[in-house]
Amino acid sequence: MDRALIIKRPWIDLILSGQKTWELRSRKTHLTGWIGLIEQGTGLIVGRAFLTGSFEIDKLKFGENYSSHRVDDDVLLRRYRDWE
């Protein structure tokens, strides 16, 4: 596997269990295909996922797709205060 993402807990656990299908990132990527999933702080690849693409999301779509990303508005807004 040539590429991997480092993901914090609890998000990596939700991805591995199939409860989270979107990973939110601050930048878009052009990568697609299989990637490794590394749990932050361990350096270990604990799973893999098929990356289908990347897109920007606005606040309305963010709220409508909670079941895909599992991130509460307040968590994201604390991180990106200018996002509105």
PDB file of N, CA and C in Angstrom:
ATOM      1  N   MET A   1       0.848  -1.169   0.000  1.00  0.00           N
ATOM      2  CA  MET A   1       0.000   0.000   0.000  1.00  0.00           C
ATOM      3  C   MET A   1       0.894   1.233   0.000  1.00  0.00           C
ATOM      4  N   ASP A   2       0.711   2.094  -0.977  1.00  0.00           N
ATOM      5  CA  ASP A   2       1.582   3.253  -1.136  1.00  0.00           C
ATOM      6  C   ASP A   2       1.155   4.469  -0.321  1.00  0.00           C
ATOM      7  N   ARG A   3      -0.123   4.590  -0.031  1.00  0.00           N
ATOM      8  CA  ARG A   3      -0.650   5.782   0.647  1.00  0.00           C
ATOM      9  C   ARG A   3      -1.424   5.388   1.888  1.00  0.00           C
ATOM     10  N   ALA A   4      -1.426   6.299   2.875  1.00  0.00           N
ATOM     11  CA  ALA A   4      -2.175   6.038   4.100  1.00  0.00           C
ATOM     12  C   ALA A   4      -2.568   7.365   4.736  1.00  0.00           C
ATOM     13  N   LEU A   5      -3.618   7.324   5.524  1.00  0.00           N
ATOM     14  CA  LEU A   5      -4.064   8.474   6.302  1.00  0.00           C
ATOM     15  C   LEU A   5      -3.867   8.182   7.777  1.00  0.00           C
ATOM     16  N   ILE A   6      -3.413   9.169   8.506  1.00  0.00           N
ATOM     17  CA  ILE A   6      -3.337   9.070   9.963  1.00  0.00           C
ATOM     18  C   ILE A   6      -4.645   9.657  10.499  1.00  0.00           C
ATOM     19  N   ILE A   7      -5.340   8.879  11.309  1.00  0.00           N
ATOM     20  CA  ILE A   7      -6.660   9.284  11.791  1.00  0.00           C
ATOM     21  C   ILE A   7      -6.722   9.099  13.303  1.00  0.00           C
ATOM     22  N   LYS A   8      -7.256  10.124  13.992  1.00  0.00           N
ATOM     23  CA  LYS A   8      -7.394  10.096  15.450  1.00  0.00           C
ATOM     24  C   LYS A   8      -8.539   9.178  15.873  1.00  0.00           C
ATOM     25  N   ARG A   9      -8.453   8.748  17.120  1.00  0.00           N
ATOM     26  CA  ARG A   9      -9.584   8.079  17.741  1.00  0.00           C
ATOM     27  C   ARG A   9     -10.533   9.151  18.239  1.00  0.00           C
ATOM     28  N   PRO A  10     -11.798   9.046  18.244  1.00  0.00           N
ATOM     29  CA  PRO A  10     -12.596   7.861  17.963  1.00  0.00           C
ATOM     30  C   PRO A  10     -12.920   7.671  16.484  1.00  0.00           C
ATOM     31  N   TRP A  11     -12.473   8.600  15.627  1.00  0.00           N
ATOM     32  CA  TRP A  11     -12.884   8.561  14.220  1.00  0.00           C
ATOM     33  C   TRP A  11     -12.438   7.287  13.520  1.00  0.00           C
ATOM     34  N   ILE A  12     -11.220   6.840  13.781  1.00  0.00           N
ATOM     35  CA  ILE A  12     -10.748   5.630  13.106  1.00  0.00           C
ATOM     36  C   ILE A  12     -11.573   4.413  13.518  1.00  0.00           C
ATOM     37  N   ASP A  13     -11.990   4.383  14.778  1.00  0.00           N
ATOM     38  CA  ASP A  13     -12.833   3.269  15.238  1.00  0.00           C
ATOM     39  C   ASP A  13     -14.173   3.256  14.509  1.00  0.00           C
ATOM     40  N   LEU A  14     -14.742   4.450  14.307  1.00  0.00           N
ATOM     41  CA  LEU A  14     -16.021   4.545  13.590  1.00  0.00           C
ATOM     42  C   LEU A  14     -15.871   4.138  12.125  1.00  0.00           C
ATOM     43  N   ILE A  15     -14.745   4.495  11.517  1.00  0.00           N
ATOM     44  CA  ILE A  15     -14.491   4.089  10.129  1.00  0.00           C
ATOM     45  C   ILE A  15     -14.343   2.578  10.039  1.00  0.00           C
ATOM     46  N   LEU A  16     -13.548   2.005  10.913  1.00  0.00           N
ATOM     47  CA  LEU A  16     -13.300   0.568  10.877  1.00  0.00           C
ATOM     48  C   LEU A  16     -14.561  -0.252  11.150  1.00  0.00           C
ATOM     49  N   SER A  17     -15.476   0.306  11.939  1.00  0.00           N
ATOM     50  CA  SER A  17     -16.721  -0.411  12.243  1.00  0.00           C
ATOM     51  C   SER A  17     -17.799  -0.185  11.182  1.00  0.00           C
ATOM     52  N   GLY A  18     -17.504   0.688  10.214  1.00  0.00           N
ATOM     53  CA  GLY A  18     -18.466   0.960   9.146  1.00  0.00           C
ATOM     54  C   GLY A  18     -19.501   2.015   9.486  1.00  0.00           C
ATOM     55  N   GLN A  19     -19.393   2.642  10.663  1.00  0.00           N
ATOM     56  CA  GLN A  19     -20.344   3.671  11.075  1.00  0.00           C
ATOM     57  C   GLN A  19     -20.048   5.033  10.463  1.00  0.00           C
ATOM     58  N   LYS A  20     -18.836   5.222   9.947  1.00  0.00           N
ATOM     59  CA  LYS A  20     -18.405   6.498   9.368  1.00  0.00           C
ATOM     60  C   LYS A  20     -17.799   6.194   7.999  1.00  0.00           C
ATOM     61  N   THR A  21     -18.341   6.828   6.957  1.00  0.00           N
ATOM     62  CA  THR A  21     -17.857   6.556   5.600  1.00  0.00           C
ATOM     63  C   THR A  21     -17.159   7.756   4.968  1.00  0.00           C
ATOM     64  N   TRP A  22     -17.245   8.911   5.614  1.00  0.00           N
ATOM     65  CA  TRP A  22     -16.547  10.113   5.140  1.00  0.00           C
ATOM     66  C   TRP A  22     -15.513  10.518   6.175  1.00  0.00           C
ATOM     67  N   GLU A  23     -14.322  10.861   5.721  1.00  0.00           N
ATOM     68  CA  GLU A  23     -13.296  11.426   6.595  1.00  0.00           C
ATOM     69  C   GLU A  23     -13.117  12.885   6.199  1.00  0.00           C
ATOM     70  N   LEU A  24     -13.306  13.785   7.151  1.00  0.00           N
ATOM     71  CA  LEU A  24     -13.199  15.219   6.875  1.00  0.00           C
ATOM     72  C   LEU A  24     -11.749  15.658   6.980  1.00  0.00           C
ATOM     73  N   ARG A  25     -11.319  16.401   5.980  1.00  0.00           N
ATOM     74  CA  ARG A  25      -9.956  16.908   5.922  1.00  0.00           C
ATOM     75  C   ARG A  25      -9.982  18.376   5.544  1.00  0.00           C
ATOM     76  N   SER A  26      -8.922  19.089   5.854  1.00  0.00           N
ATOM     77  CA  SER A  26      -8.880  20.525   5.563  1.00  0.00           C
ATOM     78  C   SER A  26      -8.534  20.809   4.105  1.00  0.00           C
ATOM     79  N   ARG A  27      -8.003  19.807   3.408  1.00  0.00           N
ATOM     80  CA  ARG A  27      -7.636  20.000   2.000  1.00  0.00           C
ATOM     81  C   ARG A  27      -8.194  18.881   1.139  1.00  0.00           C
ATOM     82  N   LYS A  28      -8.484  19.224  -0.091  1.00  0.00           N
ATOM     83  CA  LYS A  28      -8.937  18.268  -1.081  1.00  0.00           C
ATOM     84  C   LYS A  28      -7.781  17.385  -1.530  1.00  0.00           C
ATOM     85  N   THR A  29      -8.095  16.168  -1.970  1.00  0.00           N
ATOM     86  CA  THR A  29      -7.069  15.302  -2.527  1.00  0.00           C
ATOM     87  C   THR A  29      -7.511  14.798  -3.894  1.00  0.00           C
ATOM     88  N   HIS A  30      -6.561  14.475  -4.726  1.00  0.00           N
ATOM     89  CA  HIS A  30      -6.864  13.904  -6.038  1.00  0.00           C
ATOM     90  C   HIS A  30      -6.603  12.404  -6.048  1.00  0.00           C
ATOM     91  N   LEU A  31      -6.192  11.864  -4.900  1.00  0.00           N
ATOM     92  CA  LEU A  31      -5.934  10.435  -4.801  1.00  0.00           C
ATOM     93  C   LEU A  31      -7.233   9.641  -4.838  1.00  0.00           C
ATOM     94  N   THR A  32      -7.183   8.484  -5.442  1.00  0.00           N
ATOM     95  CA  THR A  32      -8.274   7.525  -5.377  1.00  0.00           C
ATOM     96  C   THR A  32      -7.664   6.133  -5.260  1.00  0.00           C
ATOM     97  N   GLY A  33      -8.454   5.196  -4.835  1.00  0.00           N
ATOM     98  CA  GLY A  33      -7.993   3.818  -4.706  1.00  0.00           C
ATOM     99  C   GLY A  33      -7.808   3.416  -3.257  1.00  0.00           C
ATOM    100  N   TRP A  34      -7.189   2.270  -3.052  1.00  0.00           N
ATOM    101  CA  TRP A  34      -6.983   1.730  -1.713  1.00  0.00           C
ATOM    102  C   TRP A  34      -5.915   2.524  -0.961  1.00  0.00           C
ATOM    103  N   ILE A  35      -6.225   2.826   0.306  1.00  0.00           N
ATOM    104  CA  ILE A  35      -5.285   3.516   1.195  1.00  0.00           C
ATOM    105  C   ILE A  35      -5.259   2.786   2.528  1.00  0.00           C
ATOM    106  N   GLY A  36      -4.148   2.898   3.219  1.00  0.00           N
ATOM    107  CA  GLY A  36      -4.048   2.366   4.566  1.00  0.00           C
ATOM    108  C   GLY A  36      -4.622   3.365   5.562  1.00  0.00           C
ATOM    109  N   LEU A  37      -5.077   2.859   6.692  1.00  0.00           N
ATOM    110  CA  LEU A  37      -5.591   3.692   7.779  1.00  0.00           C
ATOM    111  C   LEU A  37      -4.697   3.484   8.991  1.00  0.00           C
ATOM    112  N   ILE A  38      -4.052   4.560   9.417  1.00  0.00           N
ATOM    113  CA  ILE A  38      -3.110   4.502  10.535  1.00  0.00           C
ATOM    114  C   ILE A  38      -3.735   5.178  11.747  1.00  0.00           C
ATOM    115  N   GLU A  39      -3.756   4.477  12.873  1.00  0.00           N
ATOM    116  CA  GLU A  39      -4.252   5.088  14.106  1.00  0.00           C
ATOM    117  C   GLU A  39      -3.189   6.032  14.642  1.00  0.00           C
ATOM    118  N   GLN A  40      -3.585   7.295  14.830  1.00  0.00           N
ATOM    119  CA  GLN A  40      -2.640   8.307  15.299  1.00  0.00           C
ATOM    120  C   GLN A  40      -1.949   7.861  16.583  1.00  0.00           C
ATOM    121  N   GLY A  41      -0.644   8.080  16.628  1.00  0.00           N
ATOM    122  CA  GLY A  41       0.139   7.771  17.815  1.00  0.00           C
ATOM    123  C   GLY A  41       0.688   6.365  17.857  1.00  0.00           C
ATOM    124  N   THR A  42       0.219   5.493  16.951  1.00  0.00           N
ATOM    125  CA  THR A  42       0.697   4.113  16.970  1.00  0.00           C
ATOM    126  C   THR A  42       1.658   3.819  15.828  1.00  0.00           C
ATOM    127  N   GLY A  43       1.483   4.528  14.710  1.00  0.00           N
ATOM    128  CA  GLY A  43       2.287   4.250  13.527  1.00  0.00           C
ATOM    129  C   GLY A  43       1.891   2.966  12.824  1.00  0.00           C
ATOM    130  N   LEU A  44       0.825   2.322  13.293  1.00  0.00           N
ATOM    131  CA  LEU A  44       0.404   1.043  12.736  1.00  0.00           C
ATOM    132  C   LEU A  44      -0.744   1.205  11.753  1.00  0.00           C
ATOM    133  N   ILE A  45      -0.666   0.509  10.639  1.00  0.00           N
ATOM    134  CA  ILE A  45      -1.802   0.441   9.725  1.00  0.00           C
ATOM    135  C   ILE A  45      -2.788  -0.548  10.333  1.00  0.00           C
ATOM    136  N   VAL A  46      -3.976  -0.061  10.682  1.00  0.00           N
ATOM    137  CA  VAL A  46      -4.966  -0.895  11.364  1.00  0.00           C
ATOM    138  C   VAL A  46      -6.120  -1.299  10.447  1.00  0.00           C
ATOM    139  N   GLY A  47      -6.122  -0.777   9.239  1.00  0.00           N
ATOM    140  CA  GLY A  47      -7.164  -1.126   8.295  1.00  0.00           C
ATOM    141  C   GLY A  47      -6.873  -0.486   6.959  1.00  0.00           C
ATOM    142  N   ARG A  48      -7.828  -0.645   6.053  1.00  0.00           N
ATOM    143  CA  ARG A  48      -7.695  -0.005   4.749  1.00  0.00           C
ATOM    144  C   ARG A  48      -9.067   0.422   4.287  1.00  0.00           C
ATOM    145  N   ALA A  49      -9.081   1.346   3.336  1.00  0.00           N
ATOM    146  CA  ALA A  49     -10.339   1.862   2.792  1.00  0.00           C
ATOM    147  C   ALA A  49     -10.125   2.186   1.321  1.00  0.00           C
ATOM    148  N   PHE A  50     -11.208   2.210   0.596  1.00  0.00           N
ATOM    149  CA  PHE A  50     -11.149   2.583  -0.809  1.00  0.00           C
ATOM    150  C   PHE A  50     -11.588   4.033  -0.923  1.00  0.00           C
ATOM    151  N   LEU A  51     -10.682   4.899  -1.307  1.00  0.00           N
ATOM    152  CA  LEU A  51     -10.947   6.335  -1.444  1.00  0.00           C
ATOM    153  C   LEU A  51     -11.507   6.604  -2.832  1.00  0.00           C
ATOM    154  N   THR A  52     -12.755   7.086  -2.865  1.00  0.00           N
ATOM    155  CA  THR A  52     -13.416   7.297  -4.155  1.00  0.00           C
ATOM    156  C   THR A  52     -13.283   8.714  -4.668  1.00  0.00           C
ATOM    157  N   GLY A  53     -12.959   9.664  -3.800  1.00  0.00           N
ATOM    158  CA  GLY A  53     -12.831  11.038  -4.261  1.00  0.00           C
ATOM    159  C   GLY A  53     -12.844  12.008  -3.102  1.00  0.00           C
ATOM    160  N   SER A  54     -12.864  13.270  -3.463  1.00  0.00           N
ATOM    161  CA  SER A  54     -12.777  14.342  -2.492  1.00  0.00           C
ATOM    162  C   SER A  54     -13.620  15.510  -2.981  1.00  0.00           C
ATOM    163  N   PHE A  55     -14.285  16.203  -2.063  1.00  0.00           N
ATOM    164  CA  PHE A  55     -15.103  17.350  -2.450  1.00  0.00           C
ATOM    165  C   PHE A  55     -15.251  18.301  -1.279  1.00  0.00           C
ATOM    166  N   GLU A  56     -15.536  19.556  -1.595  1.00  0.00           N
ATOM    167  CA  GLU A  56     -15.823  20.535  -0.555  1.00  0.00           C
ATOM    168  C   GLU A  56     -17.278  20.398  -0.148  1.00  0.00           C
ATOM    169  N   ILE A  57     -17.554  20.727   1.110  1.00  0.00           N
ATOM    170  CA  ILE A  57     -18.921  20.611   1.611  1.00  0.00           C
ATOM    171  C   ILE A  57     -19.309  21.901   2.318  1.00  0.00           C
ATOM    172  N   ASP A  58     -20.526  22.376   2.050  1.00  0.00           N
ATOM    173  CA  ASP A  58     -20.992  23.582   2.724  1.00  0.00           C
ATOM    174  C   ASP A  58     -21.761  23.191   3.992  1.00  0.00           C
ATOM    175  N   LYS A  59     -22.092  24.186   4.791  1.00  0.00           N
ATOM    176  CA  LYS A  59     -22.711  23.925   6.094  1.00  0.00           C
ATOM    177  C   LYS A  59     -24.031  23.179   5.971  1.00  0.00           C
ATOM    178  N   LEU A  60     -24.843  23.494   4.982  1.00  0.00           N
ATOM    179  CA  LEU A  60     -26.120  22.815   4.812  1.00  0.00           C
ATOM    180  C   LEU A  60     -25.914  21.330   4.515  1.00  0.00           C
ATOM    181  N   LYS A  61     -25.058  21.033   3.565  1.00  0.00           N
ATOM    182  CA  LYS A  61     -24.786  19.636   3.204  1.00  0.00           C
ATOM    183  C   LYS A  61     -24.115  18.898   4.364  1.00  0.00           C
ATOM    184  N   PHE A  62     -23.305  19.613   5.125  1.00  0.00           N
ATOM    185  CA  PHE A  62     -22.651  19.019   6.291  1.00  0.00           C
ATOM    186  C   PHE A  62     -23.700  18.470   7.252  1.00  0.00           C
ATOM    187  N   GLY A  63     -24.685  19.291   7.573  1.00  0.00           N
ATOM    188  CA  GLY A  63     -25.745  18.872   8.487  1.00  0.00           C
ATOM    189  C   GLY A  63     -26.595  17.737   7.938  1.00  0.00           C
ATOM    190  N   GLU A  64     -26.846  17.754   6.654  1.00  0.00           N
ATOM    191  CA  GLU A  64     -27.675  16.725   6.022  1.00  0.00           C
ATOM    192  C   GLU A  64     -26.979  15.375   5.932  1.00  0.00           C
ATOM    193  N   ASN A  65     -25.668  15.341   6.073  1.00  0.00           N
ATOM    194  CA  ASN A  65     -24.907  14.106   5.885  1.00  0.00           C
ATOM    195  C   ASN A  65     -24.212  13.618   7.152  1.00  0.00           C
ATOM    196  N   TYR A  66     -24.786  13.935   8.303  1.00  0.00           N
ATOM    197  CA  TYR A  66     -24.186  13.534   9.578  1.00  0.00           C
ATOM    198  C   TYR A  66     -23.915  12.027   9.630  1.00  0.00           C
ATOM    199  N   SER A  67     -24.825  11.231   9.106  1.00  0.00           N
ATOM    200  CA  SER A  67     -24.661   9.773   9.183  1.00  0.00           C
ATOM    201  C   SER A  67     -23.421   9.291   8.431  1.00  0.00           C
ATOM    202  N   SER A  68     -22.914  10.095   7.498  1.00  0.00           N
ATOM    203  CA  SER A  68     -21.711   9.717   6.757  1.00  0.00           C
ATOM    204  C   SER A  68     -20.426  10.137   7.459  1.00  0.00           C
ATOM    205  N   HIS A  69     -20.423  11.316   8.107  1.00  0.00           N
ATOM    206  CA  HIS A  69     -19.185  11.822   8.707  1.00  0.00           C
ATOM    207  C   HIS A  69     -19.148  11.730  10.226  1.00  0.00           C
ATOM    208  N   ARG A  70     -20.299  11.705  10.896  1.00  0.00           N
ATOM    209  CA  ARG A  70     -20.425  11.526  12.351  1.00  0.00           C
ATOM    210  C   ARG A  70     -19.762  12.620  13.187  1.00  0.00           C
ATOM    211  N   VAL A  71     -19.568  13.804  12.619  1.00  0.00           N
ATOM    212  CA  VAL A  71     -18.944  14.913  13.343  1.00  0.00           C
ATOM    213  C   VAL A  71     -20.022  15.941  13.669  1.00  0.00           C
ATOM    214  N   ASP A  72     -20.150  16.291  14.953  1.00  0.00           N
ATOM    215  CA  ASP A  72     -21.134  17.295  15.364  1.00  0.00           C
ATOM    216  C   ASP A  72     -20.703  18.682  14.899  1.00  0.00           C
ATOM    217  N   ASP A  73     -21.686  19.537  14.618  1.00  0.00           N
ATOM    218  CA  ASP A  73     -21.403  20.910  14.187  1.00  0.00           C
ATOM    219  C   ASP A  73     -20.450  21.620  15.142  1.00  0.00           C
ATOM    220  N   ASP A  74     -20.679  21.492  16.445  1.00  0.00           N
ATOM    221  CA  ASP A  74     -19.853  22.244  17.394  1.00  0.00           C
ATOM    222  C   ASP A  74     -18.398  21.801  17.361  1.00  0.00           C
ATOM    223  N   VAL A  75     -18.138  20.530  17.102  1.00  0.00           N
ATOM    224  CA  VAL A  75     -16.756  20.048  16.993  1.00  0.00           C
ATOM    225  C   VAL A  75     -16.074  20.702  15.803  1.00  0.00           C
ATOM    226  N   LEU A  76     -16.749  20.724  14.667  1.00  0.00           N
ATOM    227  CA  LEU A  76     -16.163  21.300  13.462  1.00  0.00           C
ATOM    228  C   LEU A  76     -16.030  22.811  13.578  1.00  0.00           C
ATOM    229  N   LEU A  77     -17.031  23.459  14.118  1.00  0.00           N
ATOM    230  CA  LEU A  77     -16.986  24.919  14.224  1.00  0.00           C
ATOM    231  C   LEU A  77     -15.892  25.385  15.174  1.00  0.00           C
ATOM    232  N   ARG A  78     -15.595  24.611  16.209  1.00  0.00           N
ATOM    233  CA  ARG A  78     -14.483  24.972  17.106  1.00  0.00           C
ATOM    234  C   ARG A  78     -13.163  24.910  16.344  1.00  0.00           C
ATOM    235  N   ARG A  79     -13.057  23.988  15.417  1.00  0.00           N
ATOM    236  CA  ARG A  79     -11.818  23.827  14.668  1.00  0.00           C
ATOM    237  C   ARG A  79     -11.697  24.854  13.549  1.00  0.00           C
ATOM    238  N   TYR A  80     -12.814  25.136  12.891  1.00  0.00           N
ATOM    239  CA  TYR A  80     -12.821  26.060  11.750  1.00  0.00           C
ATOM    240  C   TYR A  80     -13.802  27.188  12.036  1.00  0.00           C
ATOM    241  N   ARG A  81     -13.437  28.097  12.899  1.00  0.00           N
ATOM    242  CA  ARG A  81     -14.340  29.153  13.346  1.00  0.00           C
ATOM    243  C   ARG A  81     -14.874  30.037  12.223  1.00  0.00           C
ATOM    244  N   ASP A  82     -14.147  30.162  11.128  1.00  0.00           N
ATOM    245  CA  ASP A  82     -14.586  31.031  10.032  1.00  0.00           C
ATOM    246  C   ASP A  82     -15.475  30.287   9.027  1.00  0.00           C
ATOM    247  N   TRP A  83     -15.847  29.062   9.341  1.00  0.00           N
ATOM    248  CA  TRP A  83     -16.659  28.246   8.427  1.00  0.00           C
ATOM    249  C   TRP A  83     -18.129  28.540   8.646  1.00  0.00           C
ATOM    250  N   GLU A  84     -18.732  29.435   7.895  1.00  0.00           N
ATOM    251  CA  GLU A  84     -20.164  29.721   7.938  1.00  0.00           C
ATOM    252  C   GLU A  84     -20.566  30.545   6.792  1.00  0.00           C
TER     253      GLU A  84
END
